PDB file of C-alpha atoms in Angstrom:
ATOM      1  CA  MET A 787       1.982   1.311 -19.571  1.00 95.00           C
ATOM      2  CA  LYS A 788       2.872   3.616 -16.705  1.00 97.00           C
ATOM      3  CA  ALA A 789       0.396   3.057 -13.848  1.00 98.00           C
ATOM      4  CA  LEU A 790      -0.221   4.869 -10.588  1.00 98.00           C
ATOM      5  CA  ILE A 791      -2.140   3.230  -7.769  1.00 97.00           C
ATOM      6  CA  LEU A 792      -3.685   6.082  -5.808  1.00 94.00           C
ATOM      7  CA  PHE A 793      -5.153   4.784  -2.577  1.00 91.00           C
ATOM      8  CA  ASP A 794      -6.368   5.455   0.892  1.00 86.00           C
ATOM      9  CA  SER A 795      -6.122   3.128   3.827  1.00 79.00           C
ATOM     10  CA  LYS A 796      -6.377   3.900   7.518  1.00 73.00           C
ATOM     11  CA  THR A 797      -4.069   1.076   8.567  1.00 73.00           C
ATOM     12  CA  SER A 798      -0.549   0.745   7.271  1.00 76.00           C
ATOM     13  CA  GLY A 799       0.079  -2.800   6.073  1.00 75.00           C
ATOM     14  CA  GLY A 800      -3.598  -3.750   6.395  1.00 76.00           C
ATOM     15  CA  SER A 801      -5.652  -5.770   3.945  1.00 81.00           C
ATOM     16  CA  THR A 802      -6.269  -2.829   1.581  1.00 83.00           C
ATOM     17  CA  GLU A 803      -2.569  -1.974   1.375  1.00 87.00           C
ATOM     18  CA  GLN A 804      -1.675  -5.653   0.891  1.00 91.00           C
ATOM     19  CA  LEU A 805      -4.205  -5.789  -1.959  1.00 93.00           C
ATOM     20  CA  ILE A 806      -2.645  -2.680  -3.515  1.00 93.00           C
ATOM     21  CA  ASP A 807       0.791  -4.284  -3.368  1.00 95.00           C
ATOM     22  CA  ALA A 808      -0.578  -7.468  -4.967  1.00 96.00           C
ATOM     23  CA  ILE A 809      -2.228  -5.462  -7.762  1.00 97.00           C
ATOM     24  CA  GLY A 810       1.054  -3.627  -8.293  1.00 97.00           C
ATOM     25  CA  ARG A 811       3.011  -6.879  -8.556  1.00 97.00           C
ATOM     26  CA  GLU A 812       0.509  -8.297 -11.065  1.00 97.00           C
ATOM     27  CA  LEU A 813       0.695  -5.132 -13.158  1.00 97.00           C
ATOM     28  CA  ALA A 814       4.490  -5.186 -13.069  1.00 97.00           C
ATOM     29  CA  ALA A 815       4.409  -8.807 -14.252  1.00 97.00           C
ATOM     30  CA  THR A 816       2.640  -7.584 -17.419  1.00 96.00           C
ATOM     31  CA  GLY A 817       5.512  -5.201 -18.106  1.00 96.00           C
ATOM     32  CA  ALA A 818       3.894  -2.100 -16.629  1.00 97.00           C
ATOM     33  CA  TYR A 819       5.825   0.475 -14.641  1.00 98.00           C
ATOM     34  CA  VAL A 820       3.940   0.894 -11.337  1.00 98.00           C
ATOM     35  CA  GLU A 821       4.041   3.415  -8.514  1.00 97.00           C
ATOM     36  CA  LYS A 822       1.703   3.860  -5.579  1.00 95.00           C
ATOM     37  CA  ALA A 823       0.772   6.997  -3.670  1.00 95.00           C
ATOM     38  CA  LYS A 824      -1.417   7.497  -0.638  1.00 92.00           C
ATOM     39  CA  CYS A 825      -4.206  10.081  -0.981  1.00 91.00           C
ATOM     40  CA  LYS A 826      -4.375  13.304   0.955  1.00 90.00           C
ATOM     41  CA  SER A 827      -7.496  15.441   0.769  1.00 88.00           C
ATOM     42  CA  LEU A 828      -5.546  18.627   0.120  1.00 89.00           C
ATOM     43  CA  GLY A 829      -2.574  17.264  -1.797  1.00 89.00           C
ATOM     44  CA  ASP A 830      -1.106  18.472  -5.069  1.00 95.00           C
ATOM     45  CA  TYR A 831      -1.791  15.885  -7.766  1.00 96.00           C
ATOM     46  CA  SER A 832       0.028  17.454 -10.706  1.00 96.00           C
ATOM     47  CA  PHE A 833       2.279  14.350 -10.809  1.00 97.00           C
ATOM     48  CA  VAL A 834      -0.733  12.350 -12.073  1.00 96.00           C
ATOM     49  CA  GLU A 835      -0.041  13.782 -15.541  1.00 95.00           C
ATOM     50  CA  GLU A 836       2.986  11.476 -15.860  1.00 96.00           C
ATOM     51  CA  PHE A 837       0.894   8.279 -15.805  1.00 97.00           C
ATOM     52  CA  ASP A 838      -1.142   6.484 -18.466  1.00 96.00           C
ATOM     53  CA  VAL A 839      -3.452   4.722 -16.018  1.00 97.00           C
ATOM     54  CA  ILE A 840      -4.604   5.799 -12.572  1.00 98.00           C
ATOM     55  CA  ILE A 841      -5.938   3.006 -10.374  1.00 97.00           C
ATOM     56  CA  MET A 842      -7.897   4.344  -7.437  1.00 93.00           C
ATOM     57  CA  GLY A 843      -8.845   2.246  -4.473  1.00 89.00           C
ATOM     58  CA  ALA A 844      -9.993   2.559  -0.903  1.00 83.00           C
ATOM     59  CA  PRO A 845     -11.880   0.739   1.798  1.00 82.00           C
ATOM     60  CA  ILE A 846     -15.450   1.525   2.785  1.00 76.00           C
ATOM     61  CA  TYR A 847     -15.894   3.006   6.260  1.00 66.00           C
ATOM     62  CA  TYR A 848     -19.327   3.691   7.748  1.00 60.00           C
ATOM     63  CA  LEU A 849     -21.124   3.399   4.382  1.00 59.00           C
ATOM     64  CA  MET A 850     -18.771   5.865   2.639  1.00 62.00           C
ATOM     65  CA  VAL A 851     -15.694   5.597   0.453  1.00 66.00           C
ATOM     66  CA  SER A 852     -12.699   6.402   2.631  1.00 68.00           C
ATOM     67  CA  SER A 853     -12.564  10.139   3.304  1.00 73.00           C
ATOM     68  CA  GLU A 854      -9.076  10.873   1.958  1.00 84.00           C
ATOM     69  CA  LEU A 855      -9.834   9.555  -1.545  1.00 83.00           C
ATOM     70  CA  LEU A 856     -13.182  11.333  -1.774  1.00 81.00           C
ATOM     71  CA  GLY A 857     -11.607  14.412  -0.217  1.00 86.00           C
ATOM     72  CA  ALA A 858      -8.867  14.408  -2.848  1.00 90.00           C
ATOM     73  CA  LEU A 859     -11.499  14.299  -5.585  1.00 88.00           C
ATOM     74  CA  LEU A 860     -13.561  17.080  -4.019  1.00 86.00           C
ATOM     75  CA  GLN A 861     -11.016  19.411  -2.407  1.00 91.00           C
ATOM     76  CA  SER A 862      -7.735  19.139  -4.320  1.00 92.00           C
ATOM     77  CA  ASN A 863      -6.654  19.482  -7.935  1.00 95.00           C
ATOM     78  CA  LEU A 864      -6.925  15.713  -8.534  1.00 94.00           C
ATOM     79  CA  LYS A 865     -10.066  15.962 -10.670  1.00 92.00           C
ATOM     80  CA  LYS A 866      -8.321  18.445 -12.963  1.00 94.00           C
ATOM     81  CA  PHE A 867      -5.354  16.129 -13.546  1.00 96.00           C
ATOM     82  CA  LEU A 868      -7.564  13.078 -14.108  1.00 95.00           C
ATOM     83  CA  GLN A 869      -9.198  14.647 -17.158  1.00 95.00           C
ATOM     84  CA  GLY A 870      -8.671  12.434 -20.201  1.00 94.00           C
ATOM     85  CA  LYS A 871      -7.061   9.683 -18.108  1.00 96.00           C
ATOM     86  CA  LYS A 872      -7.823   5.984 -18.108  1.00 97.00           C
ATOM     87  CA  VAL A 873      -8.774   4.791 -14.642  1.00 96.00           C
ATOM     88  CA  GLY A 874      -9.286   1.574 -12.773  1.00 96.00           C
ATOM     89  CA  LEU A 875     -11.409   1.505  -9.635  1.00 92.00           C
ATOM     90  CA  PHE A 876     -11.575  -0.856  -6.713  1.00 91.00           C
ATOM     91  CA  LEU A 877     -13.016  -0.839  -3.236  1.00 85.00           C
ATOM     92  CA  THR A 878     -12.585  -3.194  -0.314  1.00 85.00           C
ATOM     93  CA  CYS A 879     -15.921  -3.755   1.317  1.00 81.00           C
ATOM     94  CA  GLY A 880     -17.675  -6.189   3.624  1.00 75.00           C
ATOM     95  CA  SER A 881     -21.117  -5.348   2.192  1.00 66.00           C
ATOM     96  CA  PRO A 882     -22.819  -7.534  -0.398  1.00 59.00           C
ATOM     97  CA  GLU A 883     -21.530  -6.826  -3.908  1.00 66.00           C
ATOM     98  CA  LEU A 884     -24.890  -5.550  -5.201  1.00 62.00           C
ATOM     99  CA  MET A 885     -25.112  -3.017  -2.378  1.00 66.00           C
ATOM    100  CA  ALA A 886     -21.512  -1.973  -2.941  1.00 66.00           C
ATOM    101  CA  ASN A 887     -22.074  -1.495  -6.685  1.00 68.00           C
ATOM    102  CA  LEU A 888     -25.201   0.583  -6.082  1.00 66.00           C
ATOM    103  CA  LEU A 889     -23.939   2.707  -3.185  1.00 67.00           C
ATOM    104  CA  TYR A 890     -20.164   2.934  -3.144  1.00 69.00           C
ATOM    105  CA  LEU A 891     -18.816   2.879  -6.697  1.00 72.00           C
ATOM    106  CA  PRO A 892     -21.155   5.741  -7.674  1.00 75.00           C
ATOM    107  CA  GLN A 893     -19.555   7.864  -4.919  1.00 74.00           C
ATOM    108  CA  LEU A 894     -16.334   7.694  -6.934  1.00 76.00           C
ATOM    109  CA  LYS A 895     -17.819   7.743 -10.413  1.00 81.00           C
ATOM    110  CA  LEU A 896     -19.733  10.980  -9.777  1.00 80.00           C
ATOM    111  CA  ASN A 897     -16.359  12.687  -9.548  1.00 82.00           C
ATOM    112  CA  LEU A 898     -14.751  11.078 -12.585  1.00 87.00           C
ATOM    113  CA  ALA A 899     -16.363  12.867 -15.519  1.00 87.00           C
ATOM    114  CA  GLY A 900     -13.864  13.165 -18.351  1.00 91.00           C
ATOM    115  CA  THR A 901     -12.130   9.867 -17.604  1.00 94.00           C
ATOM    116  CA  THR A 902     -12.391   6.408 -19.151  1.00 93.00           C
ATOM    117  CA  THR A 903     -13.018   3.575 -16.698  1.00 93.00           C
ATOM    118  CA  LEU A 904     -11.088   0.469 -17.728  1.00 96.00           C
ATOM    119  CA  ALA A 905     -12.079  -1.880 -14.892  1.00 95.00           C
ATOM    120  CA  GLU A 906     -13.834  -1.794 -11.559  1.00 92.00           C
ATOM    121  CA  LYS A 907     -14.038  -4.310  -8.759  1.00 92.00           C
ATOM    122  CA  ILE A 908     -15.491  -4.649  -5.290  1.00 88.00           C
ATOM    123  CA  PHE A 909     -13.201  -6.876  -3.240  1.00 90.00           C
ATOM    124  CA  ALA A 910     -14.907  -8.723  -0.385  1.00 86.00           C
ATOM    125  CA  PRO A 911     -12.724  -9.410   2.689  1.00 86.00           C
ATOM    126  CA  ASN A 912     -12.036 -12.988   1.582  1.00 88.00           C
ATOM    127  CA  GLN A 913     -10.978 -11.795  -1.913  1.00 90.00           C
ATOM    128  CA  THR A 914      -8.303  -9.236  -0.962  1.00 91.00           C
ATOM    129  CA  SER A 915      -5.651 -11.951  -0.749  1.00 91.00           C
ATOM    130  CA  ASP A 916      -6.958 -14.288  -3.460  1.00 95.00           C
ATOM    131  CA  PRO A 917      -4.291 -14.340  -6.207  1.00 96.00           C
ATOM    132  CA  LEU A 918      -6.717 -15.500  -8.922  1.00 97.00           C
ATOM    133  CA  ILE A 919      -9.258 -12.742  -8.250  1.00 96.00           C
ATOM    134  CA  ILE A 920      -6.490 -10.125  -8.163  1.00 97.00           C
ATOM    135  CA  LYS A 921      -4.990 -11.493 -11.392  1.00 97.00           C
ATOM    136  CA  ASN A 922      -8.419 -11.410 -13.086  1.00 97.00           C
ATOM    137  CA  TYR A 923      -8.896  -7.740 -12.125  1.00 97.00           C
ATOM    138  CA  VAL A 924      -5.461  -6.802 -13.471  1.00 97.00           C
ATOM    139  CA  THR A 925      -5.996  -8.869 -16.639  1.00 97.00           C
ATOM    140  CA  GLU A 926      -9.292  -7.058 -17.296  1.00 97.00           C
ATOM    141  CA  LEU A 927      -7.663  -3.681 -16.688  1.00 97.00           C
ATOM    142  CA  VAL A 928      -4.660  -4.347 -18.950  1.00 97.00           C
ATOM    143  CA  ALA A 929      -6.840  -5.777 -21.739  1.00 97.00           C
ATOM    144  CA  ALA A 930      -9.117  -2.717 -21.630  1.00 97.00           C
ATOM    145  CA  TYR A 931      -6.074  -0.420 -21.667  1.00 97.00           C
ATOM    146  CA  ARG A 932      -4.595  -2.153 -24.710  1.00 95.00           C
ATOM    147  CA  LYS A 933      -7.919  -2.081 -26.515  1.00 95.00           C
ATOM    148  CA  ALA A 934      -8.321   1.637 -25.806  1.00 92.00           C
ATOM    149  CA  GLU A 935      -4.789   2.324 -27.031  1.00 90.00           C
ATOM    150  CA  THR A 936      -5.444   0.662 -30.407  1.00 87.00           C
ATOM    151  CA  LYS A 937      -8.482   2.825 -31.147  1.00 74.00           C
TER     152      LYS A 937
END
């Protein structure tokens, strides 16, 4: 599996970026090739074609998914290059999980028609550095990928 972690984070080296690195290490431990790239609203995303799985993640700011990730989906060619791709989603959020699932994940999913979602997770602040929770997310994602590949 060749995986790309496409993310947004306002702070370099913050909890979201540390989570991304931990997800990348877990994926690599399964034998996956992993790269990460920071989102830009107006970037060129043609390189997404090279990857089997696109994992998208961002923090929640002021009740919205981080602006660069949403901006990339709405203003760039990212949506075009995600067509037919397998995706994993995650958000870092201090809100209760139910609220996050009802309000924030749909902000991403509305822009992901034509993709297959393998796994999704809302990471609470105390979960972003929990190795077991991170491992469980990656395990779910890899298992769903393998199952989809055998169909």
